[in-house]
PDB file of C-alpha atoms in Angstrom:
ATOM      1  CA  UNK F  18     159.731  73.716  45.042  1.00  0.00           C
ATOM      2  CA  UNK F  19     158.684  70.106  45.385  1.00  0.00           C
ATOM      3  CA  UNK F  20     155.887  68.276  47.152  1.00  0.00           C
ATOM      4  CA  UNK F  21     156.592  66.035  50.138  1.00  0.00           C
ATOM      5  CA  UNK F  22     157.040  62.506  48.741  1.00  0.00           C
ATOM      6  CA  UNK F  23     153.700  61.155  49.979  1.00  0.00           C
ATOM      7  CA  UNK F  24     151.654  64.045  48.516  1.00  0.00           C
ATOM      8  CA  UNK F  25     153.714  63.929  45.326  1.00  0.00           C
ATOM      9  CA  UNK F  26     152.987  60.195  45.018  1.00  0.00           C
ATOM     10  CA  UNK F  27     149.280  60.822  45.522  1.00  0.00           C
ATOM     11  CA  UNK F  28     149.145  63.471  42.760  1.00  0.00           C
ATOM     12  CA  UNK F  29     151.068  61.151  40.422  1.00  0.00           C
ATOM     13  CA  UNK F  30     148.636  58.347  41.273  1.00  0.00           C
ATOM     14  CA  UNK F  31     145.668  60.571  40.365  1.00  0.00           C
ATOM     15  CA  UNK F  32     147.263  61.452  37.026  1.00  0.00           C
ATOM     16  CA  UNK F  33     148.033  57.782  36.348  1.00  0.00           C
ATOM     17  CA  UNK F  34     144.466  56.794  37.245  1.00  0.00           C
ATOM     18  CA  UNK F  35     143.016  59.236  34.725  1.00  0.00           C
ATOM     19  CA  UNK F  36     145.416  58.057  32.025  1.00  0.00           C
ATOM     20  CA  UNK F  37     144.302  54.465  32.624  1.00  0.00           C
ATOM     21  CA  UNK F  38     140.641  55.476  32.529  1.00  0.00           C
ATOM     22  CA  UNK F  39     141.172  57.338  29.262  1.00  0.00           C
ATOM     23  CA  UNK F  40     142.903  54.368  27.619  1.00  0.00           C
ATOM     24  CA  UNK F  41     140.091  52.046  28.708  1.00  0.00           C
ATOM     25  CA  UNK F  42     137.295  54.192  27.263  1.00  0.00           C
ATOM     26  CA  UNK F  43     135.205  53.215  24.240  1.00  0.00           C
ATOM     27  CA  UNK F  44     136.585  54.190  20.833  1.00  0.00           C
ATOM     28  CA  UNK F  45     133.364  56.070  20.145  1.00  0.00           C
ATOM     29  CA  UNK F  46     134.585  59.543  19.121  1.00  0.00           C
ATOM     30  CA  UNK F  47     131.968  61.617  20.960  1.00  0.00           C
ATOM     31  CA  UNK F  48     132.425  59.620  24.139  1.00  0.00           C
ATOM     32  CA  UNK F  49     136.197  59.896  23.855  1.00  0.00           C
ATOM     33  CA  UNK F  50     136.031  63.670  23.350  1.00  0.00           C
ATOM     34  CA  UNK F  51     133.761  64.074  26.357  1.00  0.00           C
ATOM     35  CA  UNK F  52     136.075  61.982  28.535  1.00  0.00           C
ATOM     36  CA  UNK F  53     139.135  63.882  27.310  1.00  0.00           C
ATOM     37  CA  UNK F  54     137.510  67.229  28.094  1.00  0.00           C
ATOM     38  CA  UNK F  55     136.578  66.090  31.604  1.00  0.00           C
ATOM     39  CA  UNK F  56     140.066  64.692  32.143  1.00  0.00           C
ATOM     40  CA  UNK F  57     141.743  67.913  30.989  1.00  0.00           C
ATOM     41  CA  UNK F  58     139.475  69.974  33.238  1.00  0.00           C
ATOM     42  CA  UNK F  59     140.459  67.920  36.266  1.00  0.00           C
ATOM     43  CA  UNK F  60     144.171  68.121  35.442  1.00  0.00           C
ATOM     44  CA  UNK F  61     143.862  71.888  35.032  1.00  0.00           C
ATOM     45  CA  UNK F  62     142.217  72.181  38.456  1.00  0.00           C
ATOM     46  CA  UNK F  63     145.039  70.178  40.021  1.00  0.00           C
ATOM     47  CA  UNK F  64     147.676  72.332  38.308  1.00  0.00           C
ATOM     48  CA  UNK F  65     145.893  75.536  39.344  1.00  0.00           C
ATOM     49  CA  UNK F  66     146.039  74.354  42.960  1.00  0.00           C
ATOM     50  CA  UNK F  67     149.800  73.759  42.872  1.00  0.00           C
ATOM     51  CA  UNK F  68     150.909  77.262  43.934  1.00  0.00           C
ATOM     52  CA  UNK F  69     148.408  77.277  46.786  1.00  0.00           C
ATOM     53  CA  UNK F  70     149.529  73.846  47.976  1.00  0.00           C
ATOM     54  CA  UNK F  71     153.201  74.845  47.888  1.00  0.00           C
ATOM     55  CA  UNK F  72     152.473  77.936  49.993  1.00  0.00           C
ATOM     56  CA  UNK F  73     150.648  75.704  52.479  1.00  0.00           C
ATOM     57  CA  UNK F  74     153.623  73.363  52.656  1.00  0.00           C
ATOM     58  CA  UNK F  75     155.989  76.270  53.251  1.00  0.00           C
ATOM     59  CA  UNK F  76     153.734  77.496  56.046  1.00  0.00           C
ATOM     60  CA  UNK F  77     153.635  73.968  57.420  1.00  0.00           C
ATOM     61  CA  UNK F  78     157.445  73.901  57.617  1.00  0.00           C
ATOM     62  CA  UNK F  79     157.377  77.188  59.519  1.00  0.00           C
ATOM     63  CA  UNK F  80     154.760  75.772  61.881  1.00  0.00           C
ATOM     64  CA  UNK F  81     156.964  72.741  62.516  1.00  0.00           C
ATOM     65  CA  UNK F  82     159.765  75.029  63.676  1.00  0.00           C
ATOM     66  CA  UNK F  83     157.355  76.801  65.991  1.00  0.00           C
ATOM     67  CA  UNK F  84     156.025  73.514  67.332  1.00  0.00           C
ATOM     68  CA  UNK F  85     159.512  72.223  67.985  1.00  0.00           C
ATOM     69  CA  UNK F  86     160.442  75.380  69.859  1.00  0.00           C
ATOM     70  CA  UNK F  87     157.241  75.189  71.932  1.00  0.00           C
ATOM     71  CA  UNK F  88     157.459  71.494  72.794  1.00  0.00           C
ATOM     72  CA  UNK F  89     157.479  70.634  76.482  1.00  0.00           C
ATOM     73  CA  UNK F  90     160.406  68.238  76.847  1.00  0.00           C
ATOM     74  CA  UNK F  91     159.722  67.678  80.546  1.00  0.00           C
ATOM     75  CA  UNK F  92     156.306  66.087  80.044  1.00  0.00           C
ATOM     76  CA  UNK F  93     156.590  65.079  76.362  1.00  0.00           C
ATOM     77  CA  UNK F  94     153.738  67.232  75.058  1.00  0.00           C
ATOM     78  CA  UNK F  95     153.874  68.956  71.679  1.00  0.00           C
ATOM     79  CA  UNK F  96     151.506  71.909  71.185  1.00  0.00           C
ATOM     80  CA  UNK F  97     150.122  71.637  67.650  1.00  0.00           C
ATOM     81  CA  UNK F  98     148.720  74.614  65.827  1.00  0.00           C
ATOM     82  CA  UNK F  99     145.463  73.794  64.019  1.00  0.00           C
ATOM     83  CA  UNK F 100     144.773  75.967  60.928  1.00  0.00           C
ATOM     84  CA  UNK F 101     141.468  77.781  60.661  1.00  0.00           C
ATOM     85  CA  UNK F 102     138.694  75.465  59.469  1.00  0.00           C
ATOM     86  CA  UNK F 103     140.570  72.317  60.496  1.00  0.00           C
ATOM     87  CA  UNK F 104     140.193  70.257  63.655  1.00  0.00           C
ATOM     88  CA  UNK F 105     142.267  67.639  65.471  1.00  0.00           C
ATOM     89  CA  UNK F 106     141.719  63.918  65.819  1.00  0.00           C
ATOM     90  CA  UNK F 107     144.175  61.596  67.606  1.00  0.00           C
ATOM     91  CA  UNK F 108     147.140  63.871  66.922  1.00  0.00           C
ATOM     92  CA  UNK F 109     146.107  64.198  63.250  1.00  0.00           C
ATOM     93  CA  UNK F 110     144.958  67.543  61.813  1.00  0.00           C
ATOM     94  CA  UNK F 111     141.884  67.027  59.638  1.00  0.00           C
ATOM     95  CA  UNK F 112     139.399  68.948  57.506  1.00  0.00           C
ATOM     96  CA  UNK F 113     135.824  67.707  57.905  1.00  0.00           C
ATOM     97  CA  UNK F 114     133.434  67.409  54.927  1.00  0.00           C
ATOM     98  CA  UNK F 115     131.227  70.357  55.922  1.00  0.00           C
ATOM     99  CA  UNK F 116     134.080  72.734  56.881  1.00  0.00           C
ATOM    100  CA  UNK F 117     135.130  75.758  54.800  1.00  0.00           C
ATOM    101  CA  UNK F 118     131.988  75.689  52.677  1.00  0.00           C
ATOM    102  CA  UNK F 119     132.068  71.949  52.059  1.00  0.00           C
ATOM    103  CA  UNK F 120     129.310  70.441  49.924  1.00  0.00           C
ATOM    104  CA  UNK F 121     128.576  67.115  48.225  1.00  0.00           C
ATOM    105  CA  UNK F 122     131.079  66.243  45.489  1.00  0.00           C
ATOM    106  CA  UNK F 123     132.091  63.465  43.133  1.00  0.00           C
ATOM    107  CA  UNK F 124     134.885  61.156  44.316  1.00  0.00           C
ATOM    108  CA  UNK F 125     137.525  62.849  42.148  1.00  0.00           C
ATOM    109  CA  UNK F 126     136.418  66.379  43.066  1.00  0.00           C
ATOM    110  CA  UNK F 127     136.611  65.310  46.694  1.00  0.00           C
ATOM    111  CA  UNK F 128     140.335  64.628  46.231  1.00  0.00           C
ATOM    112  CA  UNK F 129     140.845  67.987  44.530  1.00  0.00           C
ATOM    113  CA  UNK F 130     139.184  69.685  47.529  1.00  0.00           C
ATOM    114  CA  UNK F 131     141.837  68.188  49.807  1.00  0.00           C
ATOM    115  CA  UNK F 132     144.648  69.306  47.493  1.00  0.00           C
ATOM    116  CA  UNK F 133     143.200  72.818  47.277  1.00  0.00           C
ATOM    117  CA  UNK F 134     143.411  73.133  51.056  1.00  0.00           C
ATOM    118  CA  UNK F 135     146.996  71.885  51.183  1.00  0.00           C
ATOM    119  CA  UNK F 136     145.980  68.481  52.497  1.00  0.00           C
ATOM    120  CA  UNK F 137     145.587  64.856  51.406  1.00  0.00           C
ATOM    121  CA  UNK F 138     142.706  62.384  51.785  1.00  0.00           C
ATOM    122  CA  UNK F 139     142.439  60.968  55.317  1.00  0.00           C
ATOM    123  CA  UNK F 140     143.303  57.262  55.038  1.00  0.00           C
ATOM    124  CA  UNK F 141     141.956  55.206  57.976  1.00  0.00           C
ATOM    125  CA  UNK F 142     144.686  53.187  59.658  1.00  0.00           C
ATOM    126  CA  UNK F 143     142.649  51.453  62.362  1.00  0.00           C
ATOM    127  CA  UNK F 144     139.158  50.441  63.450  1.00  0.00           C
ATOM    128  CA  UNK F 145     139.013  53.627  65.525  1.00  0.00           C
ATOM    129  CA  UNK F 146     139.703  55.680  62.394  1.00  0.00           C
ATOM    130  CA  UNK F 147     136.769  54.007  60.622  1.00  0.00           C
ATOM    131  CA  UNK F 148     134.517  54.604  63.605  1.00  0.00           C
ATOM    132  CA  UNK F 149     135.567  58.248  63.508  1.00  0.00           C
ATOM    133  CA  UNK F 150     134.574  58.563  59.838  1.00  0.00           C
ATOM    134  CA  UNK F 151     131.255  56.858  60.564  1.00  0.00           C
ATOM    135  CA  UNK F 152     130.589  59.265  63.429  1.00  0.00           C
ATOM    136  CA  UNK F 153     131.429  62.268  61.246  1.00  0.00           C
ATOM    137  CA  UNK F 154     128.971  60.951  58.652  1.00  0.00           C
ATOM    138  CA  UNK F 155     126.291  60.467  61.326  1.00  0.00           C
ATOM    139  CA  UNK F 156     126.856  63.962  62.703  1.00  0.00           C
ATOM    140  CA  UNK F 157     126.280  65.487  59.256  1.00  0.00           C
ATOM    141  CA  UNK F 158     122.833  63.888  59.408  1.00  0.00           C
ATOM    142  CA  UNK F 159     121.829  64.578  55.806  1.00  0.00           C
ATOM    143  CA  UNK F 160     121.053  61.029  54.702  1.00  0.00           C
ATOM    144  CA  UNK F 161     123.875  61.129  52.166  1.00  0.00           C
ATOM    145  CA  UNK F 162     127.045  59.086  52.307  1.00  0.00           C
ATOM    146  CA  UNK F 163     130.670  60.077  52.734  1.00  0.00           C
ATOM    147  CA  UNK F 164     133.446  59.094  50.327  1.00  0.00           C
ATOM    148  CA  UNK F 165     136.400  56.991  51.406  1.00  0.00           C
ATOM    149  CA  UNK F 166     139.752  57.446  49.603  1.00  0.00           C
ATOM    150  CA  UNK F 167     139.611  53.939  48.098  1.00  0.00           C
ATOM    151  CA  UNK F 168     138.697  52.676  44.620  1.00  0.00           C
ATOM    152  CA  UNK F 169     139.378  50.054  41.949  1.00  0.00           C
ATOM    153  CA  UNK F 170     138.787  52.302  38.930  1.00  0.00           C
ATOM    154  CA  UNK F 171     142.296  51.689  37.570  1.00  0.00           C
ATOM    155  CA  UNK F 172     142.222  47.874  37.702  1.00  0.00           C
ATOM    156  CA  UNK F 173     138.875  46.198  38.346  1.00  0.00           C
ATOM    157  CA  UNK F 174     138.981  44.220  41.587  1.00  0.00           C
ATOM    158  CA  UNK F 175     142.273  45.767  42.794  1.00  0.00           C
ATOM    159  CA  UNK F 176     141.222  48.222  45.507  1.00  0.00           C
ATOM    160  CA  UNK F 177     143.771  50.875  46.439  1.00  0.00           C
ATOM    161  CA  UNK F 178     143.935  53.952  48.626  1.00  0.00           C
ATOM    162  CA  UNK F 179     144.581  57.274  46.917  1.00  0.00           C
ATOM    163  CA  UNK F 180     148.273  57.062  47.848  1.00  0.00           C
ATOM    164  CA  UNK F 181     148.557  53.886  45.731  1.00  0.00           C
ATOM    165  CA  UNK F 182     148.776  51.391  48.617  1.00  0.00           C
ATOM    166  CA  UNK F 183     146.573  48.289  48.909  1.00  0.00           C
ATOM    167  CA  UNK F 184     143.255  48.881  50.685  1.00  0.00           C
ATOM    168  CA  UNK F 185     141.722  45.399  50.593  1.00  0.00           C
ATOM    169  CA  UNK F 186     143.246  44.098  53.840  1.00  0.00           C
ATOM    170  CA  UNK F 187     141.773  46.981  55.836  1.00  0.00           C
ATOM    171  CA  UNK F 188     138.414  47.064  54.053  1.00  0.00           C
ATOM    172  CA  UNK F 189     137.854  43.361  54.722  1.00  0.00           C
ATOM    173  CA  UNK F 190     137.478  44.204  58.415  1.00  0.00           C
ATOM    174  CA  UNK F 191     134.205  46.058  57.923  1.00  0.00           C
ATOM    175  CA  UNK F 192     130.581  45.285  57.119  1.00  0.00           C
ATOM    176  CA  UNK F 193     129.370  45.890  53.569  1.00  0.00           C
ATOM    177  CA  UNK F 194     125.797  46.629  52.552  1.00  0.00           C
ATOM    178  CA  UNK F 195     125.637  44.010  49.784  1.00  0.00           C
ATOM    179  CA  UNK F 196     127.211  40.593  49.456  1.00  0.00           C
ATOM    180  CA  UNK F 197     125.904  39.337  52.803  1.00  0.00           C
ATOM    181  CA  UNK F 198     128.077  41.866  54.588  1.00  0.00           C
ATOM    182  CA  UNK F 199     131.302  40.415  53.228  1.00  0.00           C
ATOM    183  CA  UNK F 200     133.940  42.372  51.336  1.00  0.00           C
ATOM    184  CA  UNK F 201     133.787  43.592  48.622  1.00  0.00           C
ATOM    185  CA  UNK F 202     129.993  43.869  48.570  1.00  0.00           C
ATOM    186  CA  UNK F 203     128.332  44.470  45.202  1.00  0.00           C
ATOM    187  CA  UNK F 204     131.422  45.492  43.237  1.00  0.00           C
ATOM    188  CA  UNK F 205     129.884  45.883  39.784  1.00  0.00           C
ATOM    189  CA  UNK F 206     132.150  47.109  36.995  1.00  0.00           C
ATOM    190  CA  UNK F 207     130.509  50.553  37.000  1.00  0.00           C
ATOM    191  CA  UNK F 208     130.838  50.877  40.791  1.00  0.00           C
ATOM    192  CA  UNK F 209     134.473  51.763  41.458  1.00  0.00           C
ATOM    193  CA  UNK F 210     134.615  54.124  44.441  1.00  0.00           C
ATOM    194  CA  UNK F 211     134.006  53.302  48.116  1.00  0.00           C
ATOM    195  CA  UNK F 212     131.678  55.224  50.385  1.00  0.00           C
ATOM    196  CA  UNK F 213     130.042  54.894  53.788  1.00  0.00           C
ATOM    197  CA  UNK F 214     126.302  55.427  53.347  1.00  0.00           C
ATOM    198  CA  UNK F 215     124.133  56.899  56.090  1.00  0.00           C
ATOM    199  CA  UNK F 216     120.948  55.219  54.858  1.00  0.00           C
ATOM    200  CA  UNK F 217     122.569  51.810  55.275  1.00  0.00           C
ATOM    201  CA  UNK F 218     123.576  52.350  58.906  1.00  0.00           C
ATOM    202  CA  UNK F 219     127.054  53.488  57.914  1.00  0.00           C
ATOM    203  CA  UNK F 220     127.894  50.309  55.994  1.00  0.00           C
ATOM    204  CA  UNK F 221     130.437  50.339  53.182  1.00  0.00           C
ATOM    205  CA  UNK F 222     129.554  50.143  49.509  1.00  0.00           C
ATOM    206  CA  UNK F 223     130.965  50.651  46.014  1.00  0.00           C
ATOM    207  CA  UNK F 224     129.240  53.307  43.913  1.00  0.00           C
ATOM    208  CA  UNK F 225     129.910  55.136  40.637  1.00  0.00           C
ATOM    209  CA  UNK F 226     132.657  57.693  41.198  1.00  0.00           C
ATOM    210  CA  UNK F 227     130.456  60.333  39.548  1.00  0.00           C
ATOM    211  CA  UNK F 228     127.845  60.138  42.313  1.00  0.00           C
ATOM    212  CA  UNK F 229     127.860  63.081  44.700  1.00  0.00           C
ATOM    213  CA  UNK F 230     128.348  62.388  48.413  1.00  0.00           C
ATOM    214  CA  UNK F 231     129.975  64.306  51.219  1.00  0.00           C
ATOM    215  CA  UNK F 232     133.682  64.647  50.420  1.00  0.00           C
ATOM    216  CA  UNK F 233     136.242  62.462  52.126  1.00  0.00           C
ATOM    217  CA  UNK F 234     137.924  63.828  55.235  1.00  0.00           C
ATOM    218  CA  UNK F 235     141.233  65.565  54.471  1.00  0.00           C
ATOM    219  CA  UNK F 236     144.405  65.510  56.528  1.00  0.00           C
ATOM    220  CA  UNK F 237     147.487  67.718  56.712  1.00  0.00           C
ATOM    221  CA  UNK F 238     150.440  65.379  56.194  1.00  0.00           C
TER     222      UNK F 238
END
């Protein structure tokens, strides 16, 4: 069994990111051992999710056949089945941060949550998509932020989405908490992962990836 190409690319990107982080760590032995242990734990969690993800993909293929057979060709409407715990947004099937026992997570654990549920991080493709994420964050109402699937923790200053594509062009469209509102805000070397923070009126900001915020929205692809 194989992953669909876009999910496969995302998993490979995660593995590459951790390899780059490991190579860039200090040569201090204790620090290196700690980083290696954390890295191996994350890789193990991803591998342990593989069988579950594959079963989800197989079910997804079956659902596609059902959807195709139920499509209304006369009026052009396709009736999409939404799995339990998921919801729909603009013809996209998404998993919200608080669904299925969701809780605050680190940026990397947030990605693993999506993979565990047979999904991928929800990458905003328009202003409306960003507004949707902001509204989801507001509706949670906890005062915490929500992670976005964007970071520069592989190469400082090169911001990419979790699927490996460039994120800077899209992120420049939005208001940042620091830096006078201009992208990329206060992008200190230790602040590599992007979030939308409730306490800053849903403005964007870079923070340490180890901080815990509401996990990024997931999407069935």
